[in-house]
Backbone as JSON, one array per atom type, in Angstrom:
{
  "sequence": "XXXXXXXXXXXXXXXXXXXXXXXXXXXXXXXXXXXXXXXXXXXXXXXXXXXXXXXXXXXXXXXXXXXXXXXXXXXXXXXXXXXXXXXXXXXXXXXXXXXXXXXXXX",
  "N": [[-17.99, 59.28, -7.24], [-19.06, 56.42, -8.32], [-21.62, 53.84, -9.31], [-23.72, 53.84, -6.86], [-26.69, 53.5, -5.0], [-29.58, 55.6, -4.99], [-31.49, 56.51, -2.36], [-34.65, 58.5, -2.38], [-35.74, 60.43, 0.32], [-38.56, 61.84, 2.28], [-39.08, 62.03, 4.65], [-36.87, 61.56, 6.04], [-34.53, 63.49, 7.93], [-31.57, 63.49, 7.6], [-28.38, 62.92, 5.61], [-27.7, 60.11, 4.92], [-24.94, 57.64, 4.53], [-22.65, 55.21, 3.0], [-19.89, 54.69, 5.29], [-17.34, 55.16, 4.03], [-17.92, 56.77, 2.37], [-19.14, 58.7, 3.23], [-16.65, 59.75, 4.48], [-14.99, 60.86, 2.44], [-16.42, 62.58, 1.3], [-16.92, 64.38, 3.41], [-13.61, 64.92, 3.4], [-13.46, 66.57, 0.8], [-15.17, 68.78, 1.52], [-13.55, 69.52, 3.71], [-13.26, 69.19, 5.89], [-12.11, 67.17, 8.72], [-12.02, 65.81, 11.12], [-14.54, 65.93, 12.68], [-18.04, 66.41, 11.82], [-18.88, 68.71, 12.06], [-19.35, 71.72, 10.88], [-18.15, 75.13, 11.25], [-19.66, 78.33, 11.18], [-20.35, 81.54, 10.4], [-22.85, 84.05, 10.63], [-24.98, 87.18, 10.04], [-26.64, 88.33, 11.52], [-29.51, 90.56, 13.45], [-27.25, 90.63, 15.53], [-24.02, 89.9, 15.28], [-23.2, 86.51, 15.41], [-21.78, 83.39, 16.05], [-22.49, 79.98, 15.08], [-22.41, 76.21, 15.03], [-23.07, 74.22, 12.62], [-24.33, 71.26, 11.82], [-22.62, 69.15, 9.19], [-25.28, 67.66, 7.78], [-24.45, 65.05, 7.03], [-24.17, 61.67, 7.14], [-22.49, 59.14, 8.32], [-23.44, 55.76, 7.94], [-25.01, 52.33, 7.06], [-27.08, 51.03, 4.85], [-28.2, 49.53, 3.75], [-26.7, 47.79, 1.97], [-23.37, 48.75, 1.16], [-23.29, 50.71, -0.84], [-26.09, 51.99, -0.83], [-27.56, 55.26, -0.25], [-29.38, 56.91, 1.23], [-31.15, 60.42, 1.13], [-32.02, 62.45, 2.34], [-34.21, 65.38, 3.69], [-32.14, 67.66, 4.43], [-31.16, 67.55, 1.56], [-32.99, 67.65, 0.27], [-34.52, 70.0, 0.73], [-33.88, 71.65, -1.12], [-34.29, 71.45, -3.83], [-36.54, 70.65, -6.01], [-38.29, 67.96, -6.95], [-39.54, 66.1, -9.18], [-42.27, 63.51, -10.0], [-42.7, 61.16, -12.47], [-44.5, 58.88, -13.27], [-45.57, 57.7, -15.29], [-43.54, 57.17, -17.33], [-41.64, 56.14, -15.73], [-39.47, 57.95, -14.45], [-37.58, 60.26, -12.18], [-37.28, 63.29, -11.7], [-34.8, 65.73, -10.55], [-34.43, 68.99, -9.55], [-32.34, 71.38, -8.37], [-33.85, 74.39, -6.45], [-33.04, 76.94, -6.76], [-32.72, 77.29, -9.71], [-34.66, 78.66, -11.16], [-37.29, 80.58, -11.47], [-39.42, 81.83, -8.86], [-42.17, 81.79, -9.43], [-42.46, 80.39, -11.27], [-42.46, 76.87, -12.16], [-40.79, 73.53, -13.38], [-42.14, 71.58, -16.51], [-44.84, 73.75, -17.23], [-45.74, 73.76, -14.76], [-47.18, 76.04, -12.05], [-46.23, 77.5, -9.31]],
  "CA": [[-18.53, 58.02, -6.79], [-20.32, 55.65, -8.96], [-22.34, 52.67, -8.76], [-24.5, 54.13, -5.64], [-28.05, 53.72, -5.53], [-29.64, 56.77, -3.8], [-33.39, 56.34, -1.61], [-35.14, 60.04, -1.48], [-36.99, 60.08, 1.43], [-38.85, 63.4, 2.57], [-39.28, 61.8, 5.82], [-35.83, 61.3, 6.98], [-33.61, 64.44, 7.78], [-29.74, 63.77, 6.97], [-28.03, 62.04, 4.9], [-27.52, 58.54, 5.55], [-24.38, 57.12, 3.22], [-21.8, 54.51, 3.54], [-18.66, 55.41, 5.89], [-16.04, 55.33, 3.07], [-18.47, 57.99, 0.88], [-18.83, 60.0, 4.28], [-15.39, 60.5, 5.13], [-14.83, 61.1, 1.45], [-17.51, 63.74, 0.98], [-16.17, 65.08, 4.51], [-12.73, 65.56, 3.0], [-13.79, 67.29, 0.03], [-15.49, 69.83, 2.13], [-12.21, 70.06, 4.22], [-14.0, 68.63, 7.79], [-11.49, 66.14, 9.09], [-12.19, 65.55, 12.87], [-15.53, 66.36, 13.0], [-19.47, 66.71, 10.74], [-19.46, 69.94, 12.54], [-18.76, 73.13, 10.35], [-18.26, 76.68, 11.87], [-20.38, 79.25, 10.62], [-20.81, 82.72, 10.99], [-24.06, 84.6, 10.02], [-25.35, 88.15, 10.38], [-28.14, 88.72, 12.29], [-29.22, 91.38, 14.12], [-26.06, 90.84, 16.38], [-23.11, 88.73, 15.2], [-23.53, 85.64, 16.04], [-21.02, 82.24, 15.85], [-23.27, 78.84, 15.65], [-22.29, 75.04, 14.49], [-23.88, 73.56, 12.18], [-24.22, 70.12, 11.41], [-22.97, 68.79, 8.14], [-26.17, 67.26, 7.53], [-24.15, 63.63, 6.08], [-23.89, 61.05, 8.6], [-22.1, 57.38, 8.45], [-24.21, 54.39, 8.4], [-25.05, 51.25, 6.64], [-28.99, 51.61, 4.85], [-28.82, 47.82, 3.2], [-25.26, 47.2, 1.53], [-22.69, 50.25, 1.1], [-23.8, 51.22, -1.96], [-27.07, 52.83, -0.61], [-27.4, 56.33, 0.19], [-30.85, 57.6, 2.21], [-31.32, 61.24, 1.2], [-33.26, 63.49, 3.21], [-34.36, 66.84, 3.81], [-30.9, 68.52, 4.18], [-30.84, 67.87, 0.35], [-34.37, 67.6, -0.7], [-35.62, 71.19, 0.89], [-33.15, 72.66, -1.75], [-34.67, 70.61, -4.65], [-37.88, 70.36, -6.66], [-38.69, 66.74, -7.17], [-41.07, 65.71, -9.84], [-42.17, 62.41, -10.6], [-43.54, 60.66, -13.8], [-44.93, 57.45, -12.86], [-46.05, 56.69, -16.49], [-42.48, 56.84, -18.1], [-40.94, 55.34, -14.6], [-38.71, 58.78, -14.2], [-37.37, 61.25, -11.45], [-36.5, 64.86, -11.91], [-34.75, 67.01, -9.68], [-33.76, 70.5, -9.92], [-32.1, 72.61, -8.05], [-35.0, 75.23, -6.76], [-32.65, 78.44, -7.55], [-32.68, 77.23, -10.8], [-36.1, 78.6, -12.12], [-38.29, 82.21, -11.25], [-40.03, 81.35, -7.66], [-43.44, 81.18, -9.94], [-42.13, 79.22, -12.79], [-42.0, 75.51, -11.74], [-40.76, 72.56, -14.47], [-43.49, 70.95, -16.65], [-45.52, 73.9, -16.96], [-46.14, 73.94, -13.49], [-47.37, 76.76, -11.2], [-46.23, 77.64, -7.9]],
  "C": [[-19.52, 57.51, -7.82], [-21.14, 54.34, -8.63], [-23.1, 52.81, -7.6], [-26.04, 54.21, -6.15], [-28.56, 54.53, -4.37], [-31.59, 56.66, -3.58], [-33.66, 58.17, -1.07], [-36.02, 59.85, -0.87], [-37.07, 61.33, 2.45], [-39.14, 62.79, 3.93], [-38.38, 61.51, 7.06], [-34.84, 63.41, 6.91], [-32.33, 65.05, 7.45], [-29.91, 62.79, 5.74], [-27.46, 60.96, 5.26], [-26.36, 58.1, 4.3], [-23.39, 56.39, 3.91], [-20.29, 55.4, 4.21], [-17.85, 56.07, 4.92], [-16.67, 56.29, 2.84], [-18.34, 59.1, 1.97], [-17.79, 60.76, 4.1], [-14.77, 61.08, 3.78], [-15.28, 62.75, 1.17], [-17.41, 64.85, 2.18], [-14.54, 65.61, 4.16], [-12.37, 66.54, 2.36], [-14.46, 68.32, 0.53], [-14.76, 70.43, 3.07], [-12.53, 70.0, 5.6], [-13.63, 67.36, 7.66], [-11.49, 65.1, 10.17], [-13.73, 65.55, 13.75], [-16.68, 66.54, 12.41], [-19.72, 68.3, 10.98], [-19.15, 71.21, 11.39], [-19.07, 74.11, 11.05], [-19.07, 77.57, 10.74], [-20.8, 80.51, 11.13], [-21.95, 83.54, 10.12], [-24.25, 85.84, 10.53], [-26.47, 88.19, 10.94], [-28.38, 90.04, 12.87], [-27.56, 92.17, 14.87], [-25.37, 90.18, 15.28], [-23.25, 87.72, 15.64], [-22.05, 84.03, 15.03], [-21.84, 81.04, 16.15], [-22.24, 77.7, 15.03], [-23.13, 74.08, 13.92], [-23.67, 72.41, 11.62], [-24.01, 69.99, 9.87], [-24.34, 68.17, 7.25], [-25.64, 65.49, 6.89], [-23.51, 62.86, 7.48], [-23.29, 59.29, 8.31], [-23.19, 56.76, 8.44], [-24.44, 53.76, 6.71], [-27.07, 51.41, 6.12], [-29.32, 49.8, 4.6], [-27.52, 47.25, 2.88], [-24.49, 48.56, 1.9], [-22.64, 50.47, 0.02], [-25.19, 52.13, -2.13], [-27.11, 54.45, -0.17], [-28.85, 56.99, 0.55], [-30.49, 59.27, 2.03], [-32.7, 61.82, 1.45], [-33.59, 64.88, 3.17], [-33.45, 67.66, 3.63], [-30.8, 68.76, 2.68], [-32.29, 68.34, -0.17], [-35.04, 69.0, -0.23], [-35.21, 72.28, 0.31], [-33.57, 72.23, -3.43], [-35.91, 70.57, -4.76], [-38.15, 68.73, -7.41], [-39.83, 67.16, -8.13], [-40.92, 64.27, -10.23], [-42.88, 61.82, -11.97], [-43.7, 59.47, -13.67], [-45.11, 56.82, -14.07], [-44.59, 56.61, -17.39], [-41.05, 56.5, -16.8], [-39.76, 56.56, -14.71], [-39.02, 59.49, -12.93], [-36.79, 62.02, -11.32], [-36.26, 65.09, -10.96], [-34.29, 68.08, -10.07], [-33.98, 71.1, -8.67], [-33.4, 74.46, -7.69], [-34.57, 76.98, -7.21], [-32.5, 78.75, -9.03], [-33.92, 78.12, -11.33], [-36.64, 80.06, -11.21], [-38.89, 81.05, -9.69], [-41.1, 81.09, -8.22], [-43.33, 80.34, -10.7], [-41.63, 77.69, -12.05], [-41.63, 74.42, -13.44], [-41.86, 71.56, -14.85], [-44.42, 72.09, -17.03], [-45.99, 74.33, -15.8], [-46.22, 75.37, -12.81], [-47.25, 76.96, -9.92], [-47.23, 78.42, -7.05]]
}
C-alpha cells in the first residue's frame, strides 16, 4: 500500500484504517470471516483464548488515513526530532533492553 498517511496516537488502542486496507491486511494474515484470531498459549494450564486482531475498519478523514495505536506502538520505540521535523521508529527487539537509539538510556 502506498500513498497512506499514518496518525500515531498513544492514546488510541487499535488500528483504525480504511476498509479496503483492512480486509487487505486481513487477507494477508489469512482471517477471512472474522478480526478474531485463535490462539493458543502455555500457561500454567493450557489454555485456548481469542484474540483480537487489533486492525479495525473505519473512515479517520479520507481513506488514505490510518490512526495507529497501541497494538502497534507498545512494540515500537518512537523518537522524535522536532528540530529536523523527523520520526523514528524501531522495532523495540531490535536493540539490548538498556541500549536505546540516540545514545539514549533506558
Amino acid at each position: 500500500m502506498t500513498g497512506r498517511i499514518t496518525i500515531l496516537d498513544t492514546g488510541t488502542i487499535l488500528i483504525i484504517a480504511p476498509p479496503a486496507d483492512t480486509l487487505a491486511v486481513m487477507t494477508m494474515l489469512g482471517v477471512y470471516d472474522s478480526v478474531h484470531i485463535e490462539c493458543k498459549r502455555r500457561v500454567p494450564l493450557e489454555m485456548t483464548a481469542q484474540l483480537g486482531s487489533g486492525i479495525q475498519p473505519g473512515t479517520v478523514v479520507t481513506n488514505v488515513e490510518w490512526l495507529v495505536g497501541d497494538v502497534f506502538l507498545n512494540n515500537a520505540y518512537l523518537s522524535v526530532d522536532t528540530q529536523n521535523n523527523q520520526i523514528s521508529v524501531v522495532e523495540l527487539s531490535w536493540f539490548l533492553p538498556h541500549e536505546l537509539p540516540n545514545g539514549h538510556r533506558a
